[in-house]
Coordinates of C-alpha atoms and ligand atoms in Angstrom, one line a residue:
M16 CA 16.1 -9.8 97.8
R17 CA 16.9 -7.0 100.1
T18 CA 19.6 -4.9 101.7
A19 CA 20.7 -6.2 105.1
L20 CA 21.7 -3.8 107.9
V21 CA 23.6 -5.5 110.7
Y22 CA 24.0 -3.6 114.0
H23 CA 23.9 -4.1 117.7
E24 CA 23.6 -1.2 120.2
E25 CA 26.0 -3.0 122.6
M26 CA 28.9 -2.0 120.2
T27 CA 28.5 1.5 121.7
A28 CA 29.7 0.3 125.1
A29 CA 33.4 0.6 124.5
R30 CA 34.9 4.0 125.2
L31 CA 38.1 5.7 126.1
L32 CA 38.5 5.8 129.9
W33 CA 41.6 8.1 130.1
D34 CA 43.1 11.1 128.3
D35 CA 44.5 10.3 124.8
P36 CA 44.0 12.9 122.1
E37 CA 44.9 10.4 119.4
C38 CA 42.2 7.9 120.4
E39 CA 39.4 10.2 121.6
I40 CA 37.9 10.5 118.1
E41 CA 36.9 6.8 118.1
R42 CA 33.7 7.3 120.2
P43 CA 30.3 5.6 120.7
E44 CA 28.5 8.5 119.0
R45 CA 29.9 7.4 115.7
L46 CA 27.5 4.5 115.7
T47 CA 24.5 6.3 117.3
A48 CA 24.8 9.3 114.9
A49 CA 24.9 7.0 111.8
V50 CA 21.9 4.9 113.0
E51 CA 19.8 7.9 114.0
R52 CA 20.4 9.4 110.5
L53 CA 19.4 6.2 108.9
Q54 CA 16.2 6.2 110.9
Q55 CA 15.4 9.8 110.2
G56 CA 15.9 9.2 106.4
G57 CA 13.5 6.3 106.5
L58 CA 16.3 4.1 105.3
E59 CA 16.6 1.7 108.3
Q60 CA 13.0 0.5 107.8
R61 CA 13.7 -0.3 104.2
C62 CA 16.5 -2.7 105.2
L63 CA 16.4 -6.2 106.5
Q64 CA 17.5 -5.4 110.0
L65 CA 19.7 -8.0 111.7
A66 CA 21.0 -8.0 115.2
A67 CA 24.8 -8.6 115.3
R68 CA 26.0 -11.8 116.9
E69 CA 29.4 -12.5 118.5
A70 CA 32.0 -14.2 116.4
S71 CA 33.1 -17.5 118.0
E72 CA 36.7 -17.9 119.0
A73 CA 37.1 -20.4 116.2
E74 CA 36.0 -17.8 113.8
L75 CA 38.4 -15.2 115.2
G76 CA 41.1 -18.0 114.8
L77 CA 40.6 -17.8 111.0
V78 CA 42.8 -14.8 111.1
H79 CA 44.2 -14.3 114.6
S80 CA 46.6 -16.4 116.8
P81 CA 45.1 -18.3 119.7
E82 CA 47.5 -16.4 122.1
Y83 CA 46.2 -13.1 120.8
V84 CA 42.6 -14.1 121.2
S85 CA 43.3 -15.2 124.8
L86 CA 45.0 -12.0 125.6
M87 CA 42.0 -10.0 124.3
R88 CA 39.6 -12.3 126.2
G89 CA 41.6 -11.4 129.3
T90 CA 41.0 -7.7 128.9
Q91 CA 37.4 -8.1 130.2
A92 CA 38.7 -8.5 133.8
L93 CA 41.4 -5.8 133.8
S94 CA 41.4 -2.6 135.9
T95 CA 41.5 0.8 134.1
E96 CA 45.2 1.1 134.9
E97 CA 45.9 -2.4 133.5
L98 CA 43.8 -1.6 130.4
Q99 CA 45.8 1.6 129.8
A100 CA 49.1 -0.3 130.3
L101 CA 48.1 -2.9 127.7
S102 CA 46.9 -0.3 125.3
G103 CA 50.3 1.3 125.4
Q104 CA 51.8 -2.0 124.0
Y105 CA 50.1 -1.1 120.7
D106 CA 50.0 1.8 118.3
A107 CA 46.8 4.0 118.6
V108 CA 44.7 1.5 120.5
Y109 CA 42.6 1.8 123.7
F110 CA 40.9 -1.0 125.6
H111 CA 37.7 -1.0 127.7
P112 CA 36.2 -3.8 129.8
S113 CA 33.6 -4.2 127.0
T114 CA 36.1 -4.1 124.1
F115 CA 36.3 -7.9 123.8
H116 CA 32.5 -8.2 123.6
C117 CA 32.2 -5.3 121.1
A118 CA 35.0 -6.6 119.0
R119 CA 33.4 -10.0 118.8
L120 CA 30.1 -8.4 117.8
A121 CA 31.9 -6.4 115.2
A122 CA 33.5 -9.5 113.6
G123 CA 30.2 -11.4 114.1
A124 CA 28.2 -8.7 112.3
A125 CA 30.5 -9.0 109.3
L126 CA 30.0 -12.8 109.3
Q127 CA 26.2 -12.4 109.5
L128 CA 26.2 -10.0 106.6
V129 CA 28.3 -12.5 104.5
D130 CA 25.8 -15.3 105.5
A131 CA 22.8 -13.2 104.5
V132 CA 24.3 -12.3 101.1
L133 CA 25.7 -15.7 100.3
T134 CA 22.6 -17.6 101.2
G135 CA 20.4 -15.2 99.2
T136 CA 18.6 -13.8 102.2
A137 CA 19.8 -10.4 101.1
H138 CA 21.2 -9.0 97.9
N139 CA 23.8 -6.8 99.6
G140 CA 24.2 -5.0 102.9
L141 CA 26.1 -2.9 105.5
A142 CA 27.4 -3.8 108.9
L143 CA 27.7 -0.8 111.3
V144 CA 30.4 -1.8 113.7
R145 CA 33.0 -0.7 116.2
P146 CA 35.7 -1.2 116.9
P147 CA 36.9 -1.1 113.3
G148 CA 39.1 -3.8 111.9
H149 CA 41.4 -3.1 109.0
H150 CA 44.6 -2.2 110.9
S151 CA 44.4 -5.3 113.2
Q152 CA 46.9 -8.0 112.5
R153 CA 47.3 -11.7 113.3
A154 CA 48.6 -11.0 116.8
A155 CA 48.3 -7.2 117.2
A156 CA 45.7 -4.6 117.8
N157 CA 46.4 -1.3 115.9
G158 CA 44.8 1.9 114.9
F159 CA 41.6 1.5 117.0
C160 CA 41.2 -2.0 115.6
V161 CA 41.1 -5.2 117.7
F162 CA 39.9 -8.0 115.3
N163 CA 40.1 -7.7 111.6
N164 CA 36.4 -7.9 110.8
V165 CA 36.7 -7.8 107.0
A166 CA 39.6 -10.3 106.8
I167 CA 37.8 -12.7 109.1
A168 CA 34.7 -12.3 106.9
A169 CA 36.7 -13.1 103.7
R170 CA 38.3 -16.3 105.2
Y171 CA 34.8 -17.3 106.5
A172 CA 33.2 -16.7 103.1
Q173 CA 35.8 -19.0 101.5
K174 CA 35.7 -21.7 104.2
R175 CA 32.0 -21.7 105.0
H176 CA 30.5 -20.8 101.6
G177 CA 33.1 -22.1 99.2
V178 CA 33.7 -18.7 97.6
H179 CA 36.9 -18.6 95.5
R180 CA 37.7 -15.0 94.6
I181 CA 37.0 -12.1 97.0
L182 CA 37.7 -8.5 96.3
I183 CA 38.3 -6.2 99.3
V184 CA 37.8 -2.5 98.6
D185 CA 39.2 -0.4 101.4
W186 CA 38.1 3.2 100.9
D187 CA 39.0 4.2 104.4
V188 CA 41.5 7.0 104.3
H189 CA 44.1 5.0 106.2
H190 CA 46.0 2.0 104.7
G191 CA 44.5 -1.2 106.0
Q192 CA 48.0 -2.7 106.5
G193 CA 46.4 -5.5 108.6
I194 CA 44.4 -6.7 105.6
Q195 CA 47.4 -6.4 103.4
Y196 CA 49.6 -8.5 105.6
I197 CA 47.0 -11.2 106.1
F198 CA 46.4 -11.7 102.3
E199 CA 49.7 -10.5 100.8
D200 CA 50.7 -14.0 99.5
D201 CA 47.1 -15.1 98.7
P202 CA 45.9 -14.7 95.1
S203 CA 42.3 -15.6 96.1
V204 CA 41.8 -12.3 97.8
L205 CA 42.4 -9.1 95.9
Y206 CA 43.0 -6.2 98.3
F207 CA 42.6 -2.6 97.0
S208 CA 43.3 0.3 99.3
W209 CA 43.7 4.0 98.7
H210 CA 45.1 6.0 101.6
R211 CA 46.5 9.3 102.7
Y212 CA 50.3 8.7 102.3
E213 CA 52.1 12.0 101.8
H214 CA 55.2 10.2 100.5
G215 CA 55.3 8.2 103.7
R216 CA 54.8 11.0 106.2
F217 CA 51.3 10.1 107.3
W218 CA 50.3 7.4 109.8
P219 CA 51.0 4.4 109.8
Y220 CA 54.2 5.6 108.0
L221 CA 54.8 2.3 106.2
R222 CA 57.0 1.8 103.1
E223 CA 54.7 -1.0 102.2
S224 CA 51.7 1.3 101.8
D225 CA 53.2 2.7 98.5
A226 CA 52.1 1.7 95.0
D227 CA 55.0 -0.6 94.4
A228 CA 53.9 -3.0 97.2
V229 CA 51.9 -5.4 95.0
G230 CA 51.9 -8.6 97.0
L231 CA 54.3 -11.5 97.5
G232 CA 54.9 -14.8 95.7
P233 CA 51.7 -16.2 94.3
G234 CA 49.9 -13.1 95.6
R235 CA 51.9 -10.7 93.4
G236 CA 49.4 -8.3 91.8
F237 CA 46.7 -9.1 94.3
T238 CA 47.6 -6.1 96.6
V239 CA 46.7 -2.8 94.9
N240 CA 47.8 0.3 96.8
L241 CA 46.9 3.8 95.7
P242 CA 48.7 6.3 97.9
W243 CA 47.4 9.9 98.0
N244 CA 50.4 12.2 98.3
Q245 CA 48.4 15.3 99.0
V246 CA 45.3 16.0 101.2
G247 CA 42.2 17.5 99.5
M248 CA 41.4 14.7 97.2
G249 CA 37.8 15.0 96.0
N250 CA 35.0 13.4 94.0
A251 CA 36.9 13.6 90.7
D252 CA 40.0 12.0 92.2
Y253 CA 38.0 9.2 93.8
M254 CA 36.0 8.5 90.6
A255 CA 39.2 8.5 88.5
A256 CA 40.8 6.0 90.9
F257 CA 37.8 3.7 90.5
L258 CA 37.5 4.1 86.8
H259 CA 41.2 3.9 85.9
V260 CA 42.6 1.6 88.6
L261 CA 40.1 -0.4 90.6
L262 CA 37.4 -1.3 88.1
P263 CA 39.7 -2.5 85.3
V264 CA 41.6 -4.8 87.7
A265 CA 38.4 -5.9 89.4
F266 CA 36.7 -6.9 86.2
E267 CA 39.7 -8.9 85.2
F268 CA 39.8 -10.6 88.6
D269 CA 36.1 -11.3 88.4
P270 CA 35.3 -11.6 92.1
E271 CA 32.4 -13.7 93.5
L272 CA 32.0 -11.5 96.5
V273 CA 33.0 -7.8 97.2
L274 CA 33.8 -6.8 100.8
V275 CA 34.1 -3.1 101.5
S276 CA 36.3 -1.8 104.3
A277 CA 33.9 1.2 104.4
G278 CA 35.7 3.9 106.3
F279 CA 34.4 7.5 105.9
D280 CA 37.4 9.3 107.2
S281 CA 38.0 9.7 103.4
A282 CA 35.0 12.1 103.3
I283 CA 34.9 15.9 103.6
G284 CA 35.2 17.3 107.0
D285 CA 37.0 14.4 108.6
P286 CA 39.9 15.5 110.8
E287 CA 42.0 12.5 110.0
G288 CA 41.7 12.4 106.3
Q289 CA 41.5 16.1 105.4
M290 CA 40.0 15.0 102.1
Q291 CA 37.2 16.8 100.1
A292 CA 35.0 14.0 98.7
T293 CA 31.3 14.6 99.5
P294 CA 28.9 12.0 100.9
E295 CA 27.2 11.7 97.4
C296 CA 30.5 10.3 96.1
F297 CA 30.1 7.2 98.3
A298 CA 26.7 6.5 96.6
H299 CA 28.6 6.5 93.2
L300 CA 31.4 4.3 94.5
T301 CA 28.9 1.9 95.9
Q302 CA 27.0 1.9 92.6
L303 CA 30.1 1.2 90.6
L304 CA 31.0 -1.8 92.9
Q305 CA 27.5 -3.3 92.3
V306 CA 28.4 -4.2 88.7
L307 CA 30.8 -6.8 90.2
A308 CA 30.1 -10.2 91.8
G309 CA 26.5 -10.2 90.7
G310 CA 25.9 -7.3 93.1
R311 CA 27.1 -9.2 96.2
V312 CA 28.5 -6.2 98.0
C313 CA 29.0 -6.4 101.8
A314 CA 30.2 -3.1 103.4
V315 CA 31.6 -3.0 106.9
L316 CA 32.2 0.2 108.7
E317 CA 35.9 1.1 109.5
G318 CA 36.8 4.7 110.3
G319 CA 34.9 8.0 110.0
Y320 CA 35.2 10.6 112.7
H321 CA 33.2 13.7 111.6
L322 CA 29.8 12.7 112.8
E323 CA 27.8 14.7 110.2
S324 CA 29.9 13.6 107.3
L325 CA 30.0 10.0 108.5
S326 CA 26.2 9.8 109.0
Q327 CA 25.5 11.4 105.6
S328 CA 28.0 9.1 103.8
V329 CA 26.5 6.0 105.5
C330 CA 23.0 7.1 104.3
M331 CA 24.4 7.5 100.8
V332 CA 25.9 4.0 100.8
V333 CA 22.6 2.4 102.1
K334 CA 20.6 4.3 99.5
A335 CA 22.8 3.1 96.7
L336 CA 22.6 -0.5 98.1
L337 CA 18.8 -0.2 98.1
G338 CA 19.0 0.8 94.4
D339 CA 18.1 4.4 94.7
P340 CA 19.7 6.6 92.0
A341 CA 22.9 8.4 93.1
P342 CA 22.6 12.2 93.4
P343 CA 24.7 14.1 90.8
L344 CA 28.3 15.0 91.7
L345 CA 28.7 18.7 91.6
G346 CA 31.8 20.6 90.5
P347 CA 34.0 20.4 87.5
M348 CA 35.1 16.7 88.0
V349 CA 38.7 17.3 87.0
P350 CA 41.2 15.1 88.8
Q351 CA 44.1 16.9 90.5
H352 CA 47.6 16.6 89.1
S353 CA 48.8 14.8 92.3
A354 CA 45.9 12.3 92.0
L355 CA 46.9 11.5 88.4
E356 CA 50.5 11.0 89.5
S357 CA 49.3 8.5 92.1
I358 CA 47.0 6.8 89.6
Q359 CA 49.8 6.5 87.1
S360 CA 52.2 5.1 89.7
V361 CA 49.8 2.3 90.7
R362 CA 48.9 1.6 87.1
A363 CA 52.6 1.3 86.3
A364 CA 53.3 -1.0 89.3
Q365 CA 50.3 -3.2 88.5
A366 CA 50.5 -3.3 84.7
P367 CA 52.7 -6.5 84.7
H368 CA 49.9 -8.3 86.5
W369 CA 46.8 -7.1 84.7
T370 CA 46.3 -6.9 81.0
S371 CA 43.4 -4.5 81.5
L372 CA 46.0 -1.9 82.5
W373 CA 48.1 -2.3 79.3
Q374 CA 47.8 0.7 77.1
Q375 CA 48.0 0.8 73.4
G376 CA 51.3 2.1 72.2
S377 CA 53.1 1.9 75.5
T378 CA 54.9 -0.8 77.4
P379 CA 54.3 -1.0 81.2
T380 CA 57.9 0.0 82.1
L381 CA 57.2 3.4 83.4
S382 CA 57.8 3.9 87.0
L383 CA 57.3 7.4 88.4
S384 CA 58.7 6.4 91.7
T385 CA 57.5 9.6 93.2
C386 CA 60.1 10.7 95.8
S387 CA 60.1 8.0 98.5
P388 CA 60.9 8.8 102.1
E389 CA 64.4 7.4 101.6
R390 CA 65.2 9.6 98.7
R391 CA 63.7 12.7 100.4
P392 CA 66.0 13.9 103.1
S393 CA 63.5 15.6 105.3
P394 CA 60.1 17.1 105.1
V395 CA 61.5 20.7 105.1
S396 CA 63.7 20.3 102.0
P397 CA 61.7 18.1 99.7
G398 CA 63.2 18.9 96.3
G399 CA 66.7 17.4 96.0
P400 CA 68.3 17.1 92.5
K401 CA 66.9 13.6 92.0
C402 CA 63.4 14.8 92.7
K403 CA 63.7 17.7 90.2
A404 CA 64.6 15.1 87.5
A405 CA 61.8 12.9 88.6
E406 CA 59.4 15.8 88.5
A407 CA 60.4 16.7 84.9
Q408 CA 59.9 13.1 83.9
T409 CA 56.6 13.1 85.8
S410 CA 55.1 16.0 83.8
A411 CA 56.1 14.4 80.5
V412 CA 54.5 11.2 81.5
L413 CA 51.5 13.0 82.8
S414 CA 50.7 14.8 79.6
S415 CA 50.8 11.6 77.7
L416 CA 48.7 10.0 80.5
L417 CA 46.2 12.8 80.1
D418 CA 46.0 12.1 76.4
R419 CA 45.6 8.4 76.8
L420 CA 43.0 8.6 79.6
H421 CA 41.2 11.2 77.6
L422 CA 41.2 13.5 80.7
C423 CA 41.5 17.1 79.7
A424 CA 43.1 19.8 81.8
T425 CA 40.0 22.0 81.1
P426 CA 36.6 20.7 82.3
P427 CA 35.3 18.4 79.6
V428 CA 31.8 18.0 81.0
R429 CA 29.8 20.4 79.0
T430 CA 26.4 20.0 77.3
A431 CA 25.4 21.9 74.1
I432 CA 21.8 22.4 73.0
A433 CA 20.6 22.9 69.5
L434 CA 17.2 24.2 68.7
T435 CA 15.6 24.2 65.3
A436 CA 13.1 26.9 66.1
P437 CA 14.0 29.8 68.4
A438 CA 12.5 29.2 71.9
A439 CA 12.8 32.6 73.4
A440 CA 11.1 31.7 76.7
M441 CA 13.4 28.7 77.4
V442 CA 15.7 29.3 80.4
L443 CA 18.9 27.2 80.2
P444 CA 21.3 26.5 83.1
P445 CA 24.3 28.8 82.8
D446 CA 26.8 26.0 81.9
I447 CA 24.8 24.8 78.9
L448 CA 26.1 26.0 75.5
R449 CA 23.4 27.3 73.2
Q450 CA 24.5 26.2 69.8
E451 CA 23.6 28.5 67.0
E452 CA 25.8 27.1 64.2
S453 CA 25.1 24.2 61.8
A454 CA 27.3 21.8 59.9
P455 CA 28.4 22.9 56.4
R456 CA 25.6 22.5 53.8
E457 CA 27.5 20.0 51.7
E458 CA 28.1 17.7 54.8
T459 CA 24.5 17.9 55.7
Q460 CA 23.4 17.2 52.2
A461 CA 25.7 14.1 52.0
W462 CA 24.1 12.6 55.1
A463 CA 20.6 13.7 54.1
R464 CA 20.7 11.6 51.0
L465 CA 20.3 8.5 53.2
H466 CA 16.7 9.3 53.9
E467 CA 14.0 11.1 52.0
A468 CA 12.6 12.4 55.3
L469 CA 15.9 14.3 55.9
T470 CA 15.6 16.2 52.7
Q471 CA 12.6 18.0 53.9
D472 CA 13.2 21.6 55.0
T473 CA 12.8 21.5 58.8
A474 CA 14.4 18.0 59.1
F475 CA 17.3 19.2 56.9
T476 CA 17.9 22.2 59.2
A477 CA 17.7 20.0 62.2
L478 CA 20.2 17.6 60.7
G479 CA 22.7 20.3 60.1
K480 CA 22.4 21.3 63.8
V481 CA 22.7 17.7 65.0
L482 CA 25.8 17.1 62.9
H483 CA 27.4 20.2 64.2
L484 CA 26.6 19.0 67.8
L485 CA 28.1 15.7 67.0
N486 CA 31.3 17.2 65.5
G487 CA 31.6 19.2 68.8
I488 CA 31.5 16.0 70.8
L489 CA 33.9 14.2 68.5
D490 CA 36.3 17.2 68.7
G491 CA 36.0 17.1 72.5
Q492 CA 34.5 20.6 72.7
V493 CA 31.4 19.4 74.5
S494 CA 30.7 16.0 76.2
S495 CA 27.1 15.7 75.3
G496 CA 24.3 17.5 73.5
I497 CA 20.6 17.7 73.1
A498 CA 18.7 18.7 69.9
T499 CA 15.2 18.9 68.6
T500 CA 14.4 17.2 65.3
P501 CA 11.2 16.3 63.5
A502 CA 12.7 13.2 61.8
A503 CA 13.9 11.3 64.9
A504 CA 14.7 7.9 63.5
S505 CA 16.4 9.0 60.4
T506 CA 18.5 11.6 62.3
L507 CA 19.4 9.0 64.9
E508 CA 20.6 6.7 62.2
V509 CA 22.9 9.4 60.8
V510 CA 24.3 10.0 64.3
L511 CA 24.9 6.3 64.8
R512 CA 26.6 5.9 61.4
Q513 CA 28.8 9.0 62.0
G514 CA 29.7 7.7 65.5
L515 CA 30.6 4.3 64.1
S516 CA 32.7 5.8 61.3
H517 CA 34.7 7.6 63.9
G518 CA 35.6 4.4 65.6
A519 CA 33.0 4.3 68.3
Q520 CA 32.8 0.7 69.6
R521 CA 29.5 1.0 71.5
V522 CA 27.0 3.7 71.0
F523 CA 24.3 4.4 73.4
C524 CA 21.4 6.5 72.1
V525 CA 18.6 7.9 74.2
A526 CA 15.6 9.1 72.2
L527 CA 13.1 11.3 74.1
G528 CA 9.7 11.1 72.7
Q529 CA 8.5 8.8 69.9
L530 CA 10.4 7.1 67.1
D531 CA 8.4 6.5 63.9
R532 CA 10.5 3.4 63.4
P533 CA 13.8 1.9 64.8
P534 CA 16.9 3.3 63.1
D535 CA 17.9 1.0 60.2
L536 CA 21.4 -0.3 60.7
A537 CA 20.8 -3.8 59.3
N538 CA 23.6 -3.5 56.7
D539 CA 26.1 -2.8 59.5
G540 CA 25.3 -6.0 61.4
Ligands
LIG604 N1 46.9 12.1 112.8 C1 40.8 3.9 111.5 O1 40.4 4.8 110.9 N2 46.1 8.0 114.5 N3 41.9 4.0 112.3 C2 46.7 8.6 113.4 C3 47.5 10.8 112.6 C4 45.6 6.7 114.3 C5 42.7 5.2 112.3 C6 47.3 9.9 113.8 C7 44.4 6.6 113.4 C8 43.8 5.2 113.4 C9 40.1 2.6 111.6
LIG605 ZN1 40.7 5.2 108.9

């Protein structure tokens, strides 16, 4: 079982032949830079390398109209002037004589990846393609996209491999409205997209990109839109979106295949996205998706226009697909206020459709309806009276959201260390809290009665420190802790019992070093 990497150098042939500032960012170097970086990192060689094939016209017909496919076929023979004129018929598109060939390779690469993963040749994989696909529609090119590579791959997986439920995760910074339109009434394909939205003032300026667009008819609840209303979203915001929106819904949906519209214009440095997430974040996002569909994750490149950020992010995804551990995310990991607003608005819109989004003690009737374009008169005067009222409601809702999501306004990620003997030479990282206190003597004595080993002097002292640490975690003062103790198994058992008595449902314990015996929780079942 391996990671497939699908690519063909001929997809670098298409390029802009005239002046167009909007389109010039979609250039051949996007692919060459990414591939070179994979080679330099020794990652390409670790993959099962597959040469992309062209999608057949029948395969393109799974999504596109015959007339549109014919029109695209015809572009191969057009002059530059004619190509430019046809490009002008669409929004943010350019054609080149090689576009049809490249676009068929791009769709074909996605199909090959799906074949490799669904036949068991590969465990997961990435297709490096251009042109991208997620803006393309049944009979329209749009936003640099000609054929909808991921949508075609989804229909192909269903028709050719009998897959029932497919999750499409679109982490490109633009809304893949093409994918949304193609599957909006189809409950067999769950489409999740986050996107720069800015209350409707960012391209493609669509009302249907907002959180309240949830799908149509039988497809209601199978379109999940998470609009970002500010630029600058970072690692904490993306992780919160996955943890509090995508993953609950995705687990409930239980897909058999995950397709990723893997655009990297959502990464730091990209001129389109203006976001802050670092390349490492994409390793974590990929890792989180691998818990779904038995790890059958097929990522297909969409956007990404900052060559350095794009190449690094592509490497991070491939490393995660290969099973390498994800590098730690740096920084305080606190989601922004605006990100929490967006997360809450999509949770509210989707709650009627997903029990995993229901929250204890609240009914899913909240709608933040963050000021929509219609209700906002103009970009210069955003705060009408209705918006002020909405904002007041929003902050009340947000503080309760913060409580319920256990997200604190102050950074909660903090580790404490408790040492039984002073270790003067030990150098701790600056953000680690050196705990000097112990739990009250009576509390420690009460727990120590469980085991004779804990009544001994050094073990008793250690237990007091461990209990104090645990109280700090239960109070939310620190998120984790480390302690030295001579009676490891007995202490661990106390920690487990204390955790369970505080309502912990699942307790994970990591013991470093040796346990004299496993902790005895037999009486608790
Ligand atoms: N500054 C993809 O990323 N131009 N397409 C937007 C706003 C079109 C993006 C202009 C962007 C198309 C696949
Ligand atoms: Zn994009």
